[in-house]
């Protein structure tokens, strides 16, 4: 077992003041309610700073390696924007086929290389557990930006921040997750994270073959959170405070014909949304394909574009935290 001595960026006293300094962010399981409240507070400050002055020098001189083995628009670009808004620099590796990965280099060797040049590594990879493996071999903080069908912790953190900013609370909420709950890593992370709050009820609505994995249901049940599975949205929509819609994850299906059968199982549009509350929100990690009709985009409850912007502030907060500046 490798030990992972962290680089001494800060004098000892200052490290104690920055509790996330040098830490990896691999799973939402790492976060307590107090941690979440802290991240929300820092993200909120980042929002104010960006709105007031745009870019500032909190991470001047620091370098982020953004290593993406799977496609990404929002996660990759928001991490880059976050680092640059904080005055740092980025090594972007989105096309791994142009890096030594294409020559057969292993993940441990790739991160050992990048830690020589960067202060923090953001990793997206198609295999569950890849971020944990990278972190084992890397002495700099590793942030999981999605490991296959496993987790997407920074998305769940920004989802939490979105709910807080939009609805003003994180307790006493009925959250309905809709779509591909089997392969959608964002809902695996978000349902686990919501167990930190009280008065939460989770509804899972999906085609039968795309149900929430038992492992996640069991973990959530252990925390005493009521969960309800259904094949239809009608019954649960009127009580819903947050409707979290997901894309059917085409790239995870072995059989294209099965994907074709379920890809349009649920479509959210103004008609479908009529029985929903006025003061609820609709979220989506994006990209959306057909599961939310564009005709719903102008509804004030459509929070999915605002959600992307909240992602910038949360990722700024996380970078500042693991680099000892928050
Ligand atoms: N962007 C999200 C993810 O990377 C959701 C999706 O791809 O559907 O997991």
PDB file of C-alpha atoms in Angstrom, residues 1-242:
ATOM      1  CA  UNK A   1       0.000   0.000   0.000  1.00  0.00           C
ATOM      2  CA  UNK A   2       1.475   3.327  -1.032  1.00  0.00           C
ATOM      3  CA  UNK A   3       1.437   6.156   1.403  1.00  0.00           C
ATOM      4  CA  UNK A   4       0.746   9.549  -0.026  1.00  0.00           C
ATOM      5  CA  UNK A   5       2.843  12.281   1.528  1.00  0.00           C
ATOM      6  CA  UNK A   6       1.338  15.614   0.577  1.00  0.00           C
ATOM      7  CA  UNK A   7       3.573  18.416  -0.618  1.00  0.00           C
ATOM      8  CA  UNK A   8       4.212  21.035   2.062  1.00  0.00           C
ATOM      9  CA  UNK A   9       2.581  24.053   0.443  1.00  0.00           C
ATOM     10  CA  UNK A  10       1.619  25.666   3.732  1.00  0.00           C
ATOM     11  CA  UNK A  11       3.228  26.080   7.139  1.00  0.00           C
ATOM     12  CA  UNK A  12       1.707  23.634   9.622  1.00  0.00           C
ATOM     13  CA  UNK A  13      -0.541  26.170  11.363  1.00  0.00           C
ATOM     14  CA  UNK A  14      -2.009  27.364   8.085  1.00  0.00           C
ATOM     15  CA  UNK A  15      -2.693  23.801   6.943  1.00  0.00           C
ATOM     16  CA  UNK A  16      -4.807  23.302  10.019  1.00  0.00           C
ATOM     17  CA  UNK A  17      -6.791  26.399   9.087  1.00  0.00           C
ATOM     18  CA  UNK A  18      -7.412  24.953   5.602  1.00  0.00           C
ATOM     19  CA  UNK A  19      -8.923  21.528   6.416  1.00  0.00           C
ATOM     20  CA  UNK A  20      -9.227  20.421   2.774  1.00  0.00           C
ATOM     21  CA  UNK A  21      -5.663  21.344   1.929  1.00  0.00           C
ATOM     22  CA  UNK A  22      -3.970  18.576  -0.093  1.00  0.00           C
ATOM     23  CA  UNK A  23      -7.013  16.284   0.034  1.00  0.00           C
ATOM     24  CA  UNK A  24      -8.435  14.268  -2.851  1.00  0.00           C
ATOM     25  CA  UNK A  25     -12.101  14.625  -3.777  1.00  0.00           C
ATOM     26  CA  UNK A  26     -13.149  11.156  -4.890  1.00  0.00           C
ATOM     27  CA  UNK A  27     -16.651  10.495  -3.578  1.00  0.00           C
ATOM     28  CA  UNK A  28     -19.517  12.348  -1.940  1.00  0.00           C
ATOM     29  CA  UNK A  29     -19.121   9.926   0.951  1.00  0.00           C
ATOM     30  CA  UNK A  30     -16.302  12.210   2.145  1.00  0.00           C
ATOM     31  CA  UNK A  31     -18.626  15.119   2.935  1.00  0.00           C
ATOM     32  CA  UNK A  32     -20.496  15.757   6.169  1.00  0.00           C
ATOM     33  CA  UNK A  33     -23.329  18.245   6.448  1.00  0.00           C
ATOM     34  CA  UNK A  34     -20.904  20.768   7.951  1.00  0.00           C
ATOM     35  CA  UNK A  35     -18.559  20.299   4.963  1.00  0.00           C
ATOM     36  CA  UNK A  36     -21.447  20.918   2.584  1.00  0.00           C
ATOM     37  CA  UNK A  37     -22.436  24.076   4.397  1.00  0.00           C
ATOM     38  CA  UNK A  38     -18.830  25.246   4.220  1.00  0.00           C
ATOM     39  CA  UNK A  39     -18.547  24.545   0.465  1.00  0.00           C
ATOM     40  CA  UNK A  40     -21.822  26.359  -0.158  1.00  0.00           C
ATOM     41  CA  UNK A  41     -20.547  29.354   1.778  1.00  0.00           C
ATOM     42  CA  UNK A  42     -17.252  29.468  -0.127  1.00  0.00           C
ATOM     43  CA  UNK A  43     -19.036  28.959  -3.484  1.00  0.00           C
ATOM     44  CA  UNK A  44     -21.358  31.809  -2.604  1.00  0.00           C
ATOM     45  CA  UNK A  45     -18.368  34.057  -1.913  1.00  0.00           C
ATOM     46  CA  UNK A  46     -16.844  33.011  -5.235  1.00  0.00           C
ATOM     47  CA  UNK A  47     -20.088  33.989  -6.945  1.00  0.00           C
ATOM     48  CA  UNK A  48     -19.978  37.438  -5.392  1.00  0.00           C
ATOM     49  CA  UNK A  49     -16.304  37.890  -6.331  1.00  0.00           C
ATOM     50  CA  UNK A  50     -16.889  36.843  -9.950  1.00  0.00           C
ATOM     51  CA  UNK A  51     -19.885  39.150 -10.225  1.00  0.00           C
ATOM     52  CA  UNK A  52     -17.920  42.048  -8.720  1.00  0.00           C
ATOM     53  CA  UNK A  53     -14.441  41.669 -10.160  1.00  0.00           C
ATOM     54  CA  UNK A  54     -14.437  38.724 -12.570  1.00  0.00           C
ATOM     55  CA  UNK A  55     -10.916  37.353 -12.073  1.00  0.00           C
ATOM     56  CA  UNK A  56      -8.677  37.544  -9.016  1.00  0.00           C
ATOM     57  CA  UNK A  57      -5.347  36.165  -7.850  1.00  0.00           C
ATOM     58  CA  UNK A  58      -6.178  33.643  -5.117  1.00  0.00           C
ATOM     59  CA  UNK A  59      -4.437  30.775  -6.957  1.00  0.00           C
ATOM     60  CA  UNK A  60      -1.847  32.795  -8.852  1.00  0.00           C
ATOM     61  CA  UNK A  61       1.099  30.579  -9.729  1.00  0.00           C
ATOM     62  CA  UNK A  62      -0.849  27.319  -9.279  1.00  0.00           C
ATOM     63  CA  UNK A  63      -1.377  24.879 -12.144  1.00  0.00           C
ATOM     64  CA  UNK A  64      -4.279  22.496 -12.783  1.00  0.00           C
ATOM     65  CA  UNK A  65      -3.928  19.422 -15.028  1.00  0.00           C
ATOM     66  CA  UNK A  66      -7.351  18.738 -16.535  1.00  0.00           C
ATOM     67  CA  UNK A  67      -7.173  15.102 -17.661  1.00  0.00           C
ATOM     68  CA  UNK A  68     -10.263  13.881 -19.519  1.00  0.00           C
ATOM     69  CA  UNK A  69     -10.493  10.328 -20.929  1.00  0.00           C
ATOM     70  CA  UNK A  70     -14.221  10.760 -21.662  1.00  0.00           C
ATOM     71  CA  UNK A  71     -16.072  13.574 -23.450  1.00  0.00           C
ATOM     72  CA  UNK A  72     -17.032  16.639 -21.444  1.00  0.00           C
ATOM     73  CA  UNK A  73     -18.198  20.162 -22.176  1.00  0.00           C
ATOM     74  CA  UNK A  74     -19.300  21.659 -18.857  1.00  0.00           C
ATOM     75  CA  UNK A  75     -17.065  19.861 -16.361  1.00  0.00           C
ATOM     76  CA  UNK A  76     -13.871  20.357 -18.358  1.00  0.00           C
ATOM     77  CA  UNK A  77     -14.515  23.956 -19.305  1.00  0.00           C
ATOM     78  CA  UNK A  78     -15.846  25.003 -15.901  1.00  0.00           C
ATOM     79  CA  UNK A  79     -12.760  23.622 -14.147  1.00  0.00           C
ATOM     80  CA  UNK A  80     -10.578  25.512 -16.631  1.00  0.00           C
ATOM     81  CA  UNK A  81     -12.590  28.688 -16.182  1.00  0.00           C
ATOM     82  CA  UNK A  82     -12.529  28.228 -12.398  1.00  0.00           C
ATOM     83  CA  UNK A  83      -8.728  27.969 -12.330  1.00  0.00           C
ATOM     84  CA  UNK A  84      -8.301  30.955 -14.611  1.00  0.00           C
ATOM     85  CA  UNK A  85     -10.812  33.081 -12.678  1.00  0.00           C
ATOM     86  CA  UNK A  86      -8.642  32.386  -9.619  1.00  0.00           C
ATOM     87  CA  UNK A  87      -5.521  33.530 -11.461  1.00  0.00           C
ATOM     88  CA  UNK A  88      -4.050  30.038 -11.997  1.00  0.00           C
ATOM     89  CA  UNK A  89      -3.089  28.182 -15.177  1.00  0.00           C
ATOM     90  CA  UNK A  90      -4.313  24.964 -16.801  1.00  0.00           C
ATOM     91  CA  UNK A  91      -2.755  22.044 -18.675  1.00  0.00           C
ATOM     92  CA  UNK A  92      -5.735  20.733 -20.677  1.00  0.00           C
ATOM     93  CA  UNK A  93      -5.550  17.094 -21.794  1.00  0.00           C
ATOM     94  CA  UNK A  94      -8.897  16.332 -23.330  1.00  0.00           C
ATOM     95  CA  UNK A  95      -7.693  14.450 -26.336  1.00  0.00           C
ATOM     96  CA  UNK A  96      -5.898  11.577 -24.629  1.00  0.00           C
ATOM     97  CA  UNK A  97      -5.326  10.036 -28.023  1.00  0.00           C
ATOM     98  CA  UNK A  98      -2.714  12.764 -28.616  1.00  0.00           C
ATOM     99  CA  UNK A  99      -1.005  12.082 -25.287  1.00  0.00           C
ATOM    100  CA  UNK A 100       1.143   9.116 -24.238  1.00  0.00           C
ATOM    101  CA  UNK A 101      -2.055   7.315 -23.173  1.00  0.00           C
ATOM    102  CA  UNK A 102      -2.370   6.436 -26.874  1.00  0.00           C
ATOM    103  CA  UNK A 103       1.050   4.744 -26.615  1.00  0.00           C
ATOM    104  CA  UNK A 104      -0.262   2.541 -23.835  1.00  0.00           C
ATOM    105  CA  UNK A 105       0.836   4.534 -20.794  1.00  0.00           C
ATOM    106  CA  UNK A 106      -0.963   3.461 -17.598  1.00  0.00           C
ATOM    107  CA  UNK A 107      -3.099   5.800 -15.513  1.00  0.00           C
ATOM    108  CA  UNK A 108      -0.647   5.683 -12.559  1.00  0.00           C
ATOM    109  CA  UNK A 109       2.246   6.688 -14.836  1.00  0.00           C
ATOM    110  CA  UNK A 110       0.209   9.448 -16.464  1.00  0.00           C
ATOM    111  CA  UNK A 111      -0.671  11.015 -13.111  1.00  0.00           C
ATOM    112  CA  UNK A 112       2.894  10.583 -11.858  1.00  0.00           C
ATOM    113  CA  UNK A 113       3.924  12.626 -14.870  1.00  0.00           C
ATOM    114  CA  UNK A 114       1.350  15.342 -14.402  1.00  0.00           C
ATOM    115  CA  UNK A 115       2.111  15.750 -10.699  1.00  0.00           C
ATOM    116  CA  UNK A 116       5.580  16.926 -11.729  1.00  0.00           C
ATOM    117  CA  UNK A 117       4.035  19.873 -13.571  1.00  0.00           C
ATOM    118  CA  UNK A 118       0.747  20.606 -11.824  1.00  0.00           C
ATOM    119  CA  UNK A 119      -0.504  21.289  -8.284  1.00  0.00           C
ATOM    120  CA  UNK A 120      -3.874  19.547  -8.683  1.00  0.00           C
ATOM    121  CA  UNK A 121      -5.283  16.983 -11.136  1.00  0.00           C
ATOM    122  CA  UNK A 122      -8.907  16.792 -12.292  1.00  0.00           C
ATOM    123  CA  UNK A 123      -9.643  13.377 -13.802  1.00  0.00           C
ATOM    124  CA  UNK A 124     -12.552  11.988 -15.818  1.00  0.00           C
ATOM    125  CA  UNK A 125     -12.266   8.329 -16.767  1.00  0.00           C
ATOM    126  CA  UNK A 126     -14.632   5.620 -18.074  1.00  0.00           C
ATOM    127  CA  UNK A 127     -13.808   3.120 -15.299  1.00  0.00           C
ATOM    128  CA  UNK A 128     -15.359   3.049 -11.834  1.00  0.00           C
ATOM    129  CA  UNK A 129     -12.619   3.592  -9.258  1.00  0.00           C
ATOM    130  CA  UNK A 130     -10.178   5.256 -11.683  1.00  0.00           C
ATOM    131  CA  UNK A 131      -9.954   8.449  -9.637  1.00  0.00           C
ATOM    132  CA  UNK A 132      -9.223   6.461  -6.470  1.00  0.00           C
ATOM    133  CA  UNK A 133      -6.510   4.550  -8.308  1.00  0.00           C
ATOM    134  CA  UNK A 134      -4.972   7.770  -9.640  1.00  0.00           C
ATOM    135  CA  UNK A 135      -5.078   9.306  -6.155  1.00  0.00           C
ATOM    136  CA  UNK A 136      -3.189   6.323  -4.740  1.00  0.00           C
ATOM    137  CA  UNK A 137      -0.256   7.034  -7.028  1.00  0.00           C
ATOM    138  CA  UNK A 138      -0.375  10.818  -7.001  1.00  0.00           C
ATOM    139  CA  UNK A 139       1.005  13.079  -4.296  1.00  0.00           C
ATOM    140  CA  UNK A 140      -1.020  16.070  -5.453  1.00  0.00           C
ATOM    141  CA  UNK A 141      -4.787  16.322  -4.885  1.00  0.00           C
ATOM    142  CA  UNK A 142      -6.915  14.393  -7.391  1.00  0.00           C
ATOM    143  CA  UNK A 143     -10.485  15.514  -8.068  1.00  0.00           C
ATOM    144  CA  UNK A 144     -12.886  12.946  -9.527  1.00  0.00           C
ATOM    145  CA  UNK A 145     -14.711  14.520 -12.473  1.00  0.00           C
ATOM    146  CA  UNK A 146     -16.704  11.346 -13.175  1.00  0.00           C
ATOM    147  CA  UNK A 147     -15.537   7.709 -13.023  1.00  0.00           C
ATOM    148  CA  UNK A 148     -17.651   5.703 -15.467  1.00  0.00           C
ATOM    149  CA  UNK A 149     -21.007   4.792 -13.943  1.00  0.00           C
ATOM    150  CA  UNK A 150     -19.568   5.334 -10.459  1.00  0.00           C
ATOM    151  CA  UNK A 151     -19.689   8.853  -9.053  1.00  0.00           C
ATOM    152  CA  UNK A 152     -19.549  12.488 -10.090  1.00  0.00           C
ATOM    153  CA  UNK A 153     -18.975  14.224  -6.753  1.00  0.00           C
ATOM    154  CA  UNK A 154     -18.344  17.756  -8.008  1.00  0.00           C
ATOM    155  CA  UNK A 155     -21.603  17.597  -9.978  1.00  0.00           C
ATOM    156  CA  UNK A 156     -23.492  16.555  -6.843  1.00  0.00           C
ATOM    157  CA  UNK A 157     -21.887  19.421  -4.928  1.00  0.00           C
ATOM    158  CA  UNK A 158     -22.940  21.907  -7.582  1.00  0.00           C
ATOM    159  CA  UNK A 159     -26.404  20.342  -7.646  1.00  0.00           C
ATOM    160  CA  UNK A 160     -26.650  20.887  -3.896  1.00  0.00           C
ATOM    161  CA  UNK A 161     -25.486  24.483  -4.292  1.00  0.00           C
ATOM    162  CA  UNK A 162     -28.077  24.983  -7.050  1.00  0.00           C
ATOM    163  CA  UNK A 163     -30.912  23.743  -4.823  1.00  0.00           C
ATOM    164  CA  UNK A 164     -29.747  26.011  -1.992  1.00  0.00           C
ATOM    165  CA  UNK A 165     -29.472  29.079  -4.214  1.00  0.00           C
ATOM    166  CA  UNK A 166     -32.748  28.433  -6.028  1.00  0.00           C
ATOM    167  CA  UNK A 167     -35.026  27.182  -3.247  1.00  0.00           C
ATOM    168  CA  UNK A 168     -33.246  28.679  -0.245  1.00  0.00           C
ATOM    169  CA  UNK A 169     -33.103  25.405   1.685  1.00  0.00           C
ATOM    170  CA  UNK A 170     -31.734  21.870   1.658  1.00  0.00           C
ATOM    171  CA  UNK A 171     -33.996  20.340   4.291  1.00  0.00           C
ATOM    172  CA  UNK A 172     -37.605  19.227   3.855  1.00  0.00           C
ATOM    173  CA  UNK A 173     -37.464  18.527   0.145  1.00  0.00           C
ATOM    174  CA  UNK A 174     -39.031  15.936  -2.105  1.00  0.00           C
ATOM    175  CA  UNK A 175     -36.571  15.208  -4.895  1.00  0.00           C
ATOM    176  CA  UNK A 176     -37.674  13.156  -7.899  1.00  0.00           C
ATOM    177  CA  UNK A 177     -34.943  11.648 -10.078  1.00  0.00           C
ATOM    178  CA  UNK A 178     -36.088  10.770 -13.577  1.00  0.00           C
ATOM    179  CA  UNK A 179     -34.574   8.827 -16.481  1.00  0.00           C
ATOM    180  CA  UNK A 180     -31.467   6.663 -16.541  1.00  0.00           C
ATOM    181  CA  UNK A 181     -30.826   6.029 -12.870  1.00  0.00           C
ATOM    182  CA  UNK A 182     -28.765   2.914 -13.512  1.00  0.00           C
ATOM    183  CA  UNK A 183     -25.926   4.449 -15.515  1.00  0.00           C
ATOM    184  CA  UNK A 184     -26.373   8.093 -14.467  1.00  0.00           C
ATOM    185  CA  UNK A 185     -23.481   8.706 -12.102  1.00  0.00           C
ATOM    186  CA  UNK A 186     -24.788  12.145 -11.139  1.00  0.00           C
ATOM    187  CA  UNK A 187     -27.869  10.670  -9.460  1.00  0.00           C
ATOM    188  CA  UNK A 188     -25.741   8.072  -7.668  1.00  0.00           C
ATOM    189  CA  UNK A 189     -23.762  10.896  -6.096  1.00  0.00           C
ATOM    190  CA  UNK A 190     -26.662  13.263  -5.493  1.00  0.00           C
ATOM    191  CA  UNK A 191     -28.915  10.753  -3.747  1.00  0.00           C
ATOM    192  CA  UNK A 192     -26.062   9.824  -1.387  1.00  0.00           C
ATOM    193  CA  UNK A 193     -25.301  13.469  -0.685  1.00  0.00           C
ATOM    194  CA  UNK A 194     -28.909  14.412   0.045  1.00  0.00           C
ATOM    195  CA  UNK A 195     -28.917  11.957   2.960  1.00  0.00           C
ATOM    196  CA  UNK A 196     -26.978  14.603   4.901  1.00  0.00           C
ATOM    197  CA  UNK A 197     -30.116  16.743   5.174  1.00  0.00           C
ATOM    198  CA  UNK A 198     -33.332  16.222   7.100  1.00  0.00           C
ATOM    199  CA  UNK A 199     -36.870  15.795   5.850  1.00  0.00           C
ATOM    200  CA  UNK A 200     -35.660  14.475   2.470  1.00  0.00           C
ATOM    201  CA  UNK A 201     -37.813  12.122   0.394  1.00  0.00           C
ATOM    202  CA  UNK A 202     -36.440  10.590  -2.800  1.00  0.00           C
ATOM    203  CA  UNK A 203     -38.588   9.363  -5.705  1.00  0.00           C
ATOM    204  CA  UNK A 204     -36.946   7.360  -8.487  1.00  0.00           C
ATOM    205  CA  UNK A 205     -38.803   7.239 -11.805  1.00  0.00           C
ATOM    206  CA  UNK A 206     -37.242   5.201 -14.603  1.00  0.00           C
ATOM    207  CA  UNK A 207     -37.806   2.436 -17.141  1.00  0.00           C
ATOM    208  CA  UNK A 208     -37.552  -0.923 -15.374  1.00  0.00           C
ATOM    209  CA  UNK A 209     -34.149  -1.745 -16.887  1.00  0.00           C
ATOM    210  CA  UNK A 210     -32.679   1.588 -15.777  1.00  0.00           C
ATOM    211  CA  UNK A 211     -33.580   1.525 -12.093  1.00  0.00           C
ATOM    212  CA  UNK A 212     -31.402   3.011  -9.377  1.00  0.00           C
ATOM    213  CA  UNK A 213     -28.710   0.439  -8.392  1.00  0.00           C
ATOM    214  CA  UNK A 214     -29.469  -1.577  -5.260  1.00  0.00           C
ATOM    215  CA  UNK A 215     -26.165  -0.557  -3.719  1.00  0.00           C
ATOM    216  CA  UNK A 216     -27.202   3.127  -3.776  1.00  0.00           C
ATOM    217  CA  UNK A 217     -30.730   2.364  -2.528  1.00  0.00           C
ATOM    218  CA  UNK A 218     -29.305   0.352   0.371  1.00  0.00           C
ATOM    219  CA  UNK A 219     -26.868   3.097   1.346  1.00  0.00           C
ATOM    220  CA  UNK A 220     -29.602   5.735   1.296  1.00  0.00           C
ATOM    221  CA  UNK A 221     -31.966   3.455   3.238  1.00  0.00           C
ATOM    222  CA  UNK A 222     -29.344   3.011   5.956  1.00  0.00           C
ATOM    223  CA  UNK A 223     -29.570   6.758   6.632  1.00  0.00           C
ATOM    224  CA  UNK A 224     -33.325   6.458   7.115  1.00  0.00           C
ATOM    225  CA  UNK A 225     -34.319   8.406   4.002  1.00  0.00           C
ATOM    226  CA  UNK A 226     -37.680   7.344   2.484  1.00  0.00           C
ATOM    227  CA  UNK A 227     -37.350   6.218  -1.149  1.00  0.00           C
ATOM    228  CA  UNK A 228     -40.052   5.362  -3.625  1.00  0.00           C
ATOM    229  CA  UNK A 229     -39.528   3.692  -7.021  1.00  0.00           C
ATOM    230  CA  UNK A 230     -41.992   4.076  -9.852  1.00  0.00           C
ATOM    231  CA  UNK A 231     -42.335   3.634 -13.609  1.00  0.00           C
ATOM    232  CA  UNK A 232     -44.482   6.743 -13.937  1.00  0.00           C
ATOM    233  CA  UNK A 233     -44.071  10.420 -13.109  1.00  0.00           C
ATOM    234  CA  UNK A 234     -47.774  11.319 -12.702  1.00  0.00           C
ATOM    235  CA  UNK A 235     -48.251  10.372  -9.064  1.00  0.00           C
ATOM    236  CA  UNK A 236     -45.072  11.912  -7.682  1.00  0.00           C
ATOM    237  CA  UNK A 237     -44.827  15.104  -9.765  1.00  0.00           C
ATOM    238  CA  UNK A 238     -47.338  17.190  -7.733  1.00  0.00           C
ATOM    239  CA  UNK A 239     -45.350  16.694  -4.484  1.00  0.00           C
ATOM    240  CA  UNK A 240     -41.956  17.287  -6.114  1.00  0.00           C
ATOM    241  CA  UNK A 241     -39.734  20.240  -5.119  1.00  0.00           C
ATOM    242  CA  UNK A 242     -36.815  19.256  -7.357  1.00  0.00           C
TER     243      UNK A 242
END
